[in-house]
Amino acid sequence: MMSLFWIVIRQLAEIEAMAASKKVITREEWEKKLNDVKIRKEDMNKLVMNFLVTEGYVDAAEKFQMESGTEPDIDLATITDRMAVKKAVQCGNVEDAIEKVNDLNPEILDTNPQLFFHLQQQRFIELIRNGKVEEALEFAQEELAPRGEENQSFLEELERTVALLAFEDVSNCPVGGLLDISQRLKTASEVNAAILTSQSREKDPKLPSLLKMLLWAQNQLDEKAVYPRINDLSTAMLEDPAV
Amino acid sequence: MPTANTTIPIHGPVDLLTRLDSPDPETKLKALREIKNQIIGNRTKKLSFLKLGAVPAVASILSPYATEADSQLADSDVSTSNIIVQSAAVLGSFACGFDAGVRAVLDAGSFPHLIRLLFNPDEKVVDASARSLRMIYQSKLAPKYEFVQEKNMEFLISLINSECENVTGLGASIITHSCETSAEQRALCDAGVLKKLISLLEGSLSQKNATLESLAAVFKNNPEVISKFVGLENERAVEGSLSPRDSSLESLGTVLKNNPESVSKFVGPESGSALSSIIELTKDRYARTRLLACMCLIVIRNASPNYLQDVGIKAKLVYLLLELLDDPGQVGDEAPFVFSSLVAGKEDLQKLAFEDNAVNKFCNQLQKGQLHPKRLQGILLALADLCSKLEGCRLTFLSLKVLNQVIDALTHDCADVRTSACICLRSVTRSIKNLCAGYFMNEMLVISLIRLLDDPSVSAQVAALGAISNIVVDFTTRKSTFIQCGGIKQLVQLTKSMDSTVRFNALWALKNMMFLADDRCKEGIFLELTGSLLASLICDPEPCVQEQALALVRNLVDGCIKSIEYVFAEDGILLDAVGRQLHNVSDEVGIQGMYLLGNVASGNEFHKEAVMQQLLAQADNGAQSFVIKFLQSSDSRLRTAAVWVIVNLTFPSCPGAFGRLVQLKNAGIISQIRNMVNDSCLDVKLRVRTVITQSMTFGDGLA
């Protein structure tokens, strides 16, 4: 795919210099160009490893390491830890997640008030979900209210969250969305990103952004030329242009 | 493994502290962990644990391990190492972004223990200790590390050479915190620290950030170290360019190698070299790294006129910092301060920023309201710098209707915000056009400023005085708002302050108040000030205060003859003080004194004679008259002021002029003036000729 990307870009440059009418590139020509671009296998493997590591597929990363000989640029054990934190939040075990993050690196939550607030918010949501209203009330007073005092920008979110206490049927109230699993996932991915940042790693794998670049480049080329295009990214099949 | 439905019991702080004392290591460890998990990220909890004495309790757990011999620790079991790690983490969290916590940790004596634990064989212990020390070093309260001593320098270098990220980070933080003097900067440079720091710029996120900060500390105001840094990298860049086979490049390299001067001429100070690694980091994907890289570059360009002066980099820095302002967190809070350091006192940069809509961007933020105090302070300071010189910036600022937000900031809870609001107002009120229009004689504004004269913070007082100094200049006759609000009493009160900066600024404001004031206004001020207080201020131990006091009296006696009478109040106490003081003063003070006498000498015969008396009075030690000294001064402004006095005294149509001329001649003053007919300063020359012409009207014999 990387080779394809470069070809598209080069093609774009060539056409830029040529006439305005659309150029037609046949499959043979295109494939020949593709074959001319040499991409090192190791680079491709690194891209795959980067994806597995960032997304937290430890087992797959280990297997891939054995099979391809690609060294991950991070201790795989730290991925396990990160995934355990993520999973804990996803299961609603926020306290457990907080403890794990603090074991991993106590600086993360001490220097990231917004993330800390979101975790506390999630803890409150879980208490409500489990019907522990009194405990939730106490928690809101003891833990959430001081965060709002410390940081004005949390106030709005805080009010929205505490509003959960006001409704009998929380699943059908205006702020019921907070109880959705999507809220857990949002919090979980925020923690995940913070841990990755603390490990000086990109929060997103490189592969998806490369795919985005491919799509962008194809769109640019569409205006100038007719060529075999990749329409389905999952198969990456070159599809003949409709001439 | 706990599920969502069970909660781990939360122990109260008191209970937890008792558990810390438990002889059972498991209980102790659990208590430590629980305290850690309760306080991390939670300021309120930190405070309540702090009040219960948690810090000394944890410190006492740590200390025996730190004092034990390393060999004994080497074979300690897992739980021991765990207890050390958890204790260090607890102390580190107390110290993280919480000055009261830092103080408690230092008071509990943990600092040397944590340092000692850096030599522990257990990597985890080293890591945890280094992290906690790093937290301490992020506070101003951390002890200064005297790395100039040889042993300490070795230790510091061992830190930055470490494999452990937290340890290198600690080394960089120590440099940031403790490198203050140019001798210290040079010592680090000579010890080869720069090279290592450059390589750390390629490290992890936290290493990069810590290194950028430490580099800024090493560079600050030190062009010598900066040129070494640039030279160092230039060499590397040239070596790099030798690797291609190109033979012409190779020969070029031979010419340039080890010759930083020609190298910098050749590559240009920025290209492919030196600063490129830092410049590169301004594009980093992390906002904090971008901010720190900008800060580092600004320190370099402010200290050294040789680097980063081209318009491209200037525009880029302005652009980047304005962009970072949009960051909702700490980076956005700090960006305005870095911006200020870029544009302060530099009109070209202010212009560039103005064209980039900087004023609008900062004002937009102000309009948002509910800003973090730090951000608010920074924005006000940035606006102050932008409006300090350019009228265009001031007009834009005023057109954006944010004056009320600034006035609100005058009563903010935080003293730094109040101070910066005043500084901002001082810059904005430099707009003569708006001052003339009476735009700033707004009651809300004036009342808030007067209230600040009572502020518990001296810097807020001084800043308020600065703003007041400008608004009272008011060229219309509407100084009354300020007087009605009781401002004069307050200002006079502050001229009695123990702090000379406060006295100085209060007098400055009163001096401006006096400028072109009407008789009633002058009288009001003088009654409040009194001749004796003014006389004592003229004799103040601080020359800058003397100068302002004399300038104030100069404005007081300026104008109609009636005003001149003020210096004769209380048996001429003021004029005597001036005469006495002028025998031994700096040029600046002398200038104000002579203009004051010049104004008095423009009055009637009685006034002129009184000035004569002062001029001819011998100094106590019998030294020559101060007028002669001033006429011989190398400062042309002082010579001008001195000749002016003589011009006024010898004005021919006055009855006593001839007599005075004779006296002046006998005192050797006229001959001194004759020697000045070809003075290098045109102003002086002109006045000298006036004196000579005036003396000629009484006949040549006299001259």
Short mmCIF file of C-alpha atoms in Angstrom, two decimals, chain B residues 80-419:
data_model
loop_
_atom_site.label_atom_id
_atom_site.label_comp_id
_atom_site.label_asym_id
_atom_site.label_seq_id
_atom_site.Cartn_x
_atom_site.Cartn_y
_atom_site.Cartn_z
CA THR B 80 10.98 -4.28 51.36
CA SER B 81 11.64 -2.90 47.94
CA ASN B 82 7.92 -2.52 47.46
CA ILE B 83 7.61 -0.53 50.67
CA ILE B 84 10.41 1.78 49.56
CA VAL B 85 8.82 2.25 46.14
CA GLN B 86 5.40 2.99 47.58
CA SER B 87 6.76 5.38 50.22
CA ALA B 88 8.72 7.27 47.59
CA ALA B 89 5.64 7.43 45.38
CA VAL B 90 3.54 8.81 48.24
CA LEU B 91 6.13 11.49 49.01
CA GLY B 92 6.42 12.29 45.31
CA SER B 93 2.69 12.73 45.00
CA PHE B 94 2.60 15.04 47.99
CA ALA B 95 5.26 17.11 46.25
CA CYS B 96 3.55 17.10 42.88
CA GLY B 97 2.17 20.55 42.01
CA PHE B 98 1.54 21.29 45.68
CA ASP B 99 3.95 23.61 47.45
CA ALA B 100 2.69 22.85 50.94
CA GLY B 101 3.47 19.21 50.19
CA VAL B 102 6.95 20.02 48.94
CA ARG B 103 7.65 21.96 52.10
CA ALA B 104 6.42 19.08 54.27
CA VAL B 105 8.57 16.56 52.40
CA LEU B 106 11.64 18.78 52.75
CA ASP B 107 10.90 19.47 56.42
CA ALA B 108 10.56 15.76 57.09
CA GLY B 109 14.16 15.36 55.92
CA SER B 110 13.29 13.05 53.02
CA PHE B 111 15.32 14.88 50.43
CA PRO B 112 18.76 13.43 51.31
CA HIS B 113 17.19 10.00 51.77
CA LEU B 114 15.69 10.04 48.30
CA ILE B 115 19.03 11.15 46.87
CA ARG B 116 20.75 8.28 48.66
CA LEU B 117 18.25 5.81 47.25
CA LEU B 118 19.36 6.76 43.75
CA PHE B 119 22.38 4.53 44.43
CA ASN B 120 20.19 1.56 45.33
CA PRO B 121 20.83 -1.57 43.29
CA ASP B 122 17.12 -2.10 42.74
CA GLU B 123 16.05 -0.36 39.52
CA LYS B 124 12.51 0.14 40.70
CA VAL B 125 13.69 1.90 43.85
CA VAL B 126 15.94 4.17 41.80
CA ASP B 127 13.13 4.95 39.39
CA ALA B 128 10.62 5.79 42.12
CA SER B 129 13.11 7.92 44.07
CA ALA B 130 14.16 9.81 40.96
CA ARG B 131 10.56 10.48 40.05
CA SER B 132 9.79 11.87 43.49
CA LEU B 133 12.89 14.06 43.46
CA ARG B 134 11.85 15.30 40.04
CA MET B 135 8.49 16.36 41.50
CA ILE B 136 10.32 18.24 44.26
CA TYR B 137 12.57 19.95 41.73
CA GLN B 138 9.56 21.26 39.84
CA SER B 139 8.82 23.50 42.81
CA LYS B 140 10.56 26.76 43.60
CA LEU B 141 10.97 25.48 47.15
CA ALA B 142 13.44 22.79 46.15
CA PRO B 143 16.93 23.33 47.54
CA LYS B 144 19.46 24.75 45.13
CA TYR B 145 21.91 22.11 44.05
CA GLU B 146 25.47 23.43 44.20
CA PHE B 147 26.82 21.61 41.20
CA VAL B 148 29.76 23.97 40.77
CA GLN B 149 31.51 21.90 43.43
CA GLU B 150 33.42 19.17 41.69
CA LYS B 151 31.86 16.19 43.47
CA ASN B 152 28.38 17.50 42.84
CA MET B 153 29.11 18.10 39.17
CA GLU B 154 30.23 14.48 38.85
CA PHE B 155 26.99 13.37 40.45
CA LEU B 156 24.92 15.58 38.18
CA ILE B 157 26.67 14.23 35.11
CA SER B 158 26.11 10.68 36.30
CA LEU B 159 22.42 11.54 36.52
CA ILE B 160 22.10 12.81 32.98
CA ASN B 161 24.14 9.91 31.68
CA SER B 162 21.80 7.41 33.31
CA GLU B 163 19.85 4.80 31.38
CA CYS B 164 16.78 5.47 33.49
CA GLU B 165 14.42 8.04 32.06
CA ASN B 166 13.37 9.44 35.42
CA VAL B 167 16.99 9.84 36.49
CA THR B 168 18.01 11.81 33.38
CA GLY B 169 14.83 13.83 33.80
CA LEU B 170 15.87 14.55 37.37
CA GLY B 171 19.29 15.71 36.18
CA ALA B 172 17.69 18.10 33.72
CA SER B 173 15.27 19.39 36.36
CA ILE B 174 18.15 20.04 38.75
CA ILE B 175 19.83 22.13 36.06
CA THR B 176 16.62 24.03 35.34
CA HIS B 177 16.17 24.77 39.01
CA SER B 178 19.72 25.44 40.13
CA CYS B 179 21.51 27.05 37.20
CA GLU B 180 21.26 30.78 37.83
CA THR B 181 24.56 32.61 37.50
CA SER B 182 26.70 32.91 34.40
CA ALA B 183 29.49 31.14 36.29
CA GLU B 184 27.18 28.18 36.81
CA GLN B 185 26.18 28.23 33.16
CA ARG B 186 29.82 28.22 32.13
CA ALA B 187 30.64 25.41 34.56
CA LEU B 188 27.95 23.20 33.02
CA CYS B 189 29.14 24.09 29.56
CA ASP B 190 32.78 23.31 30.42
CA ALA B 191 31.78 20.01 31.96
CA GLY B 192 30.38 18.95 28.58
CA VAL B 193 26.77 18.94 29.68
CA LEU B 194 25.54 20.61 26.49
CA LYS B 195 26.50 17.71 24.29
CA LYS B 196 24.62 15.29 26.47
CA LEU B 197 21.59 17.51 26.63
CA ILE B 198 21.47 17.75 22.86
CA SER B 199 21.34 13.99 22.63
CA LEU B 200 18.53 13.90 25.18
CA LEU B 201 16.48 16.07 22.84
CA GLU B 202 15.99 12.92 20.84
CA GLY B 203 14.75 11.00 23.86
CA SER B 204 11.31 10.39 25.22
CA LEU B 205 8.63 13.03 25.61
CA SER B 206 9.43 13.79 29.24
CA GLN B 207 13.16 13.83 28.55
CA LYS B 208 12.68 16.23 25.67
CA ASN B 209 10.61 18.59 27.76
CA ALA B 210 12.89 18.47 30.78
CA THR B 211 15.91 19.03 28.52
CA LEU B 212 14.40 22.02 26.74
CA GLU B 213 13.74 23.64 30.07
CA SER B 214 17.23 22.98 31.33
CA LEU B 215 18.78 24.28 28.10
CA ALA B 216 16.84 27.50 28.52
CA ALA B 217 18.28 27.83 32.03
CA VAL B 218 21.81 27.26 30.76
CA PHE B 219 21.38 29.76 27.88
CA LYS B 220 19.61 32.53 29.73
CA ASN B 221 21.38 35.87 29.19
CA ASN B 222 24.57 34.07 28.30
CA PRO B 223 25.63 34.65 24.68
CA GLU B 224 28.94 32.92 25.35
CA VAL B 225 27.34 29.60 26.25
CA ILE B 226 24.91 29.96 23.36
CA SER B 227 27.68 30.45 20.83
CA LYS B 228 29.43 27.39 22.24
CA PHE B 229 26.24 25.40 21.84
CA VAL B 230 25.77 26.54 18.27
CA GLY B 231 29.44 25.99 17.49
CA LEU B 232 29.28 22.53 18.95
CA GLU B 233 26.47 21.55 16.70
CA ASN B 234 27.86 23.25 13.69
CA GLU B 235 30.86 20.99 13.93
CA ARG B 236 28.58 18.02 14.00
CA ALA B 237 26.66 19.31 11.03
CA VAL B 238 29.81 19.72 8.99
CA GLU B 239 31.01 16.29 9.98
CA GLY B 240 27.67 15.02 8.84
CA SER B 241 28.04 16.63 5.48
CA LEU B 242 31.44 14.96 5.04
CA SER B 243 29.91 11.53 4.79
CA PRO B 244 28.62 11.92 1.25
CA ARG B 245 31.31 11.18 -1.28
CA ASP B 246 31.16 14.62 -2.76
CA SER B 247 34.76 15.74 -2.76
CA SER B 248 34.04 19.40 -3.10
CA LEU B 249 32.01 19.24 0.04
CA GLU B 250 34.90 17.50 1.69
CA SER B 251 37.31 20.29 0.95
CA LEU B 252 34.79 22.80 2.10
CA GLY B 253 34.50 20.84 5.30
CA THR B 254 38.24 21.09 5.86
CA VAL B 255 38.08 24.81 5.53
CA LEU B 256 35.20 25.16 7.87
CA LYS B 257 36.06 22.58 10.46
CA ASN B 258 36.92 23.90 13.91
CA ASN B 259 36.22 27.37 12.77
CA PRO B 260 32.85 28.16 14.19
CA GLU B 261 32.97 31.70 12.88
CA SER B 262 33.31 30.75 9.25
CA VAL B 263 31.00 27.83 9.72
CA SER B 264 28.26 30.06 10.95
CA LYS B 265 28.97 32.41 8.09
CA PHE B 266 28.71 29.55 5.68
CA VAL B 267 25.77 27.56 6.87
CA GLY B 268 24.00 30.50 8.30
CA PRO B 269 23.41 30.18 11.96
CA GLU B 270 20.29 28.12 11.59
CA SER B 271 20.51 25.84 8.59
CA GLY B 272 21.14 22.18 9.18
CA SER B 273 22.89 22.89 12.40
CA ALA B 274 22.81 24.01 15.80
CA LEU B 275 19.53 25.28 16.60
CA SER B 276 17.92 23.04 14.06
CA SER B 277 17.28 20.34 16.63
CA ILE B 278 15.43 22.83 18.79
CA ILE B 279 13.71 24.47 15.82
CA GLU B 280 12.58 21.02 14.75
CA LEU B 281 10.88 20.54 18.11
CA THR B 282 8.66 23.55 17.50
CA LYS B 283 6.83 21.22 15.11
CA ASP B 284 6.52 18.43 17.67
CA ARG B 285 3.13 16.83 18.01
CA TYR B 286 2.97 17.57 21.73
CA ALA B 287 1.91 21.08 22.56
CA ARG B 288 4.08 21.26 25.66
CA THR B 289 7.19 20.35 23.67
CA ARG B 290 6.35 23.00 21.08
CA LEU B 291 5.92 25.59 23.81
CA LEU B 292 9.21 24.70 25.49
CA ALA B 293 11.05 24.71 22.18
CA CYS B 294 9.71 28.22 21.51
CA MET B 295 10.75 29.30 24.97
CA CYS B 296 14.24 27.95 24.44
CA LEU B 297 14.60 29.73 21.08
CA ILE B 298 13.38 32.99 22.60
CA VAL B 299 15.94 32.73 25.39
CA ILE B 300 18.59 32.28 22.71
CA ARG B 301 17.51 35.21 20.59
CA ASN B 302 17.02 37.49 23.57
CA ALA B 303 20.50 36.73 24.87
CA SER B 304 22.42 36.64 21.66
CA PRO B 305 22.00 39.10 18.82
CA ASN B 306 23.70 36.69 16.42
CA TYR B 307 21.06 34.04 16.13
CA LEU B 308 17.46 33.63 15.09
CA GLN B 309 17.02 37.24 14.06
CA ASP B 310 15.55 36.77 10.60
CA VAL B 311 11.97 37.66 10.01
CA GLY B 312 10.97 34.09 9.14
CA ILE B 313 11.75 32.69 12.55
CA LYS B 314 10.25 35.72 14.27
CA ALA B 315 6.98 35.31 12.42
CA LYS B 316 7.01 31.62 13.14
CA LEU B 317 7.45 32.10 16.87
CA VAL B 318 4.65 34.63 16.99
CA TYR B 319 2.38 32.33 15.02
CA LEU B 320 3.19 29.25 17.11
CA LEU B 321 2.63 30.98 20.42
CA LEU B 322 -0.68 32.45 19.35
CA GLU B 323 -1.73 29.01 18.25
CA LEU B 324 -0.68 27.47 21.58
CA LEU B 325 -2.91 29.97 23.32
CA ASP B 326 -5.86 27.85 22.18
CA ASP B 327 -4.68 24.89 24.25
CA PRO B 328 -7.23 24.53 27.05
CA GLY B 329 -4.74 23.29 29.65
CA GLN B 330 -1.49 24.30 31.25
CA VAL B 331 0.23 24.91 27.93
CA GLY B 332 -2.36 27.53 27.00
CA ASP B 333 -1.95 29.08 30.44
CA GLU B 334 1.78 29.41 29.99
CA ALA B 335 1.83 30.45 26.33
CA PRO B 336 1.06 34.15 26.99
CA PHE B 337 4.05 34.40 29.34
CA VAL B 338 6.37 32.98 26.72
CA PHE B 339 4.78 35.33 24.19
CA SER B 340 5.54 38.26 26.51
CA SER B 341 9.18 37.25 26.74
CA LEU B 342 9.27 37.32 22.95
CA VAL B 343 7.77 40.76 22.35
CA ALA B 344 8.66 42.67 25.53
CA GLY B 345 10.54 45.83 24.62
CA LYS B 346 10.81 44.85 20.96
CA GLU B 347 8.82 47.06 18.68
CA ASP B 348 9.50 45.03 15.53
CA LEU B 349 8.05 41.92 17.14
CA GLN B 350 5.11 43.80 18.57
CA LYS B 351 4.37 45.05 15.08
CA LEU B 352 4.63 41.57 13.64
CA ALA B 353 2.31 40.20 16.32
CA PHE B 354 -0.12 43.06 15.77
CA GLU B 355 -0.30 42.23 12.08
CA ASP B 356 -0.97 38.64 13.09
CA ASN B 357 -4.06 39.79 15.02
CA ALA B 358 -2.45 39.09 18.36
CA VAL B 359 -4.41 41.81 20.14
CA ASN B 360 -7.68 40.35 18.89
CA LYS B 361 -6.69 36.86 19.94
CA PHE B 362 -5.80 37.86 23.48
CA CYS B 363 -8.89 40.04 23.80
CA ASN B 364 -11.10 37.19 22.58
CA GLN B 365 -9.76 35.07 25.39
CA LEU B 366 -10.52 37.84 27.86
CA GLN B 367 -14.08 37.99 26.64
CA LYS B 368 -14.53 34.29 27.33
CA GLY B 369 -14.48 34.97 31.05
CA GLN B 370 -13.89 32.43 33.81
CA LEU B 371 -10.25 32.09 32.96
CA HIS B 372 -7.73 30.28 35.10
CA PRO B 373 -5.95 33.00 37.13
CA LYS B 374 -2.62 32.05 35.63
CA ARG B 375 -3.96 32.40 32.10
CA LEU B 376 -5.69 35.67 32.92
CA GLN B 377 -2.46 37.04 34.36
CA GLY B 378 -0.50 35.98 31.30
CA ILE B 379 -2.99 37.46 28.85
CA LEU B 380 -3.00 40.79 30.67
CA LEU B 381 0.79 40.88 30.63
CA ALA B 382 0.91 39.95 26.96
CA LEU B 383 -1.53 42.76 26.16
CA ALA B 384 0.56 45.11 28.30
CA ASP B 385 3.63 44.29 26.23
CA LEU B 386 1.76 44.60 22.94
CA CYS B 387 0.33 47.99 23.89
CA SER B 388 3.51 49.32 25.46
CA LYS B 389 4.74 51.07 22.33
CA LEU B 390 2.31 50.81 19.44
CA GLU B 391 -0.66 53.12 19.33
CA GLY B 392 -2.28 50.77 16.80
CA CYS B 393 -2.38 48.01 19.40
CA ARG B 394 -3.90 50.34 22.00
CA LEU B 395 -6.60 51.50 19.60
CA THR B 396 -7.45 47.92 18.65
CA PHE B 397 -7.56 46.97 22.30
CA LEU B 398 -9.95 49.82 23.08
CA SER B 399 -12.11 49.10 20.06
CA LEU B 400 -12.62 45.52 21.25
CA LYS B 401 -14.39 46.71 24.39
CA VAL B 402 -12.48 44.62 26.87
CA LEU B 403 -11.62 47.52 29.16
CA ASN B 404 -14.36 46.40 31.56
CA GLN B 405 -12.85 42.93 31.81
CA VAL B 406 -9.54 44.51 32.72
CA ILE B 407 -11.23 46.72 35.29
CA ASP B 408 -12.86 43.60 36.77
CA ALA B 409 -9.44 42.01 36.99
CA LEU B 410 -8.35 44.89 39.23
CA THR B 411 -10.45 43.35 41.98
CA HIS B 412 -9.53 39.71 41.30
CA ASP B 413 -8.74 37.46 44.28
CA CYS B 414 -5.28 36.71 43.01
CA ALA B 415 -2.68 39.44 43.58
CA ASP B 416 -0.74 38.54 40.43
CA VAL B 417 -3.86 39.11 38.35
CA ARG B 418 -4.51 42.48 39.98
CA THR B 419 -0.92 43.49 39.36
#
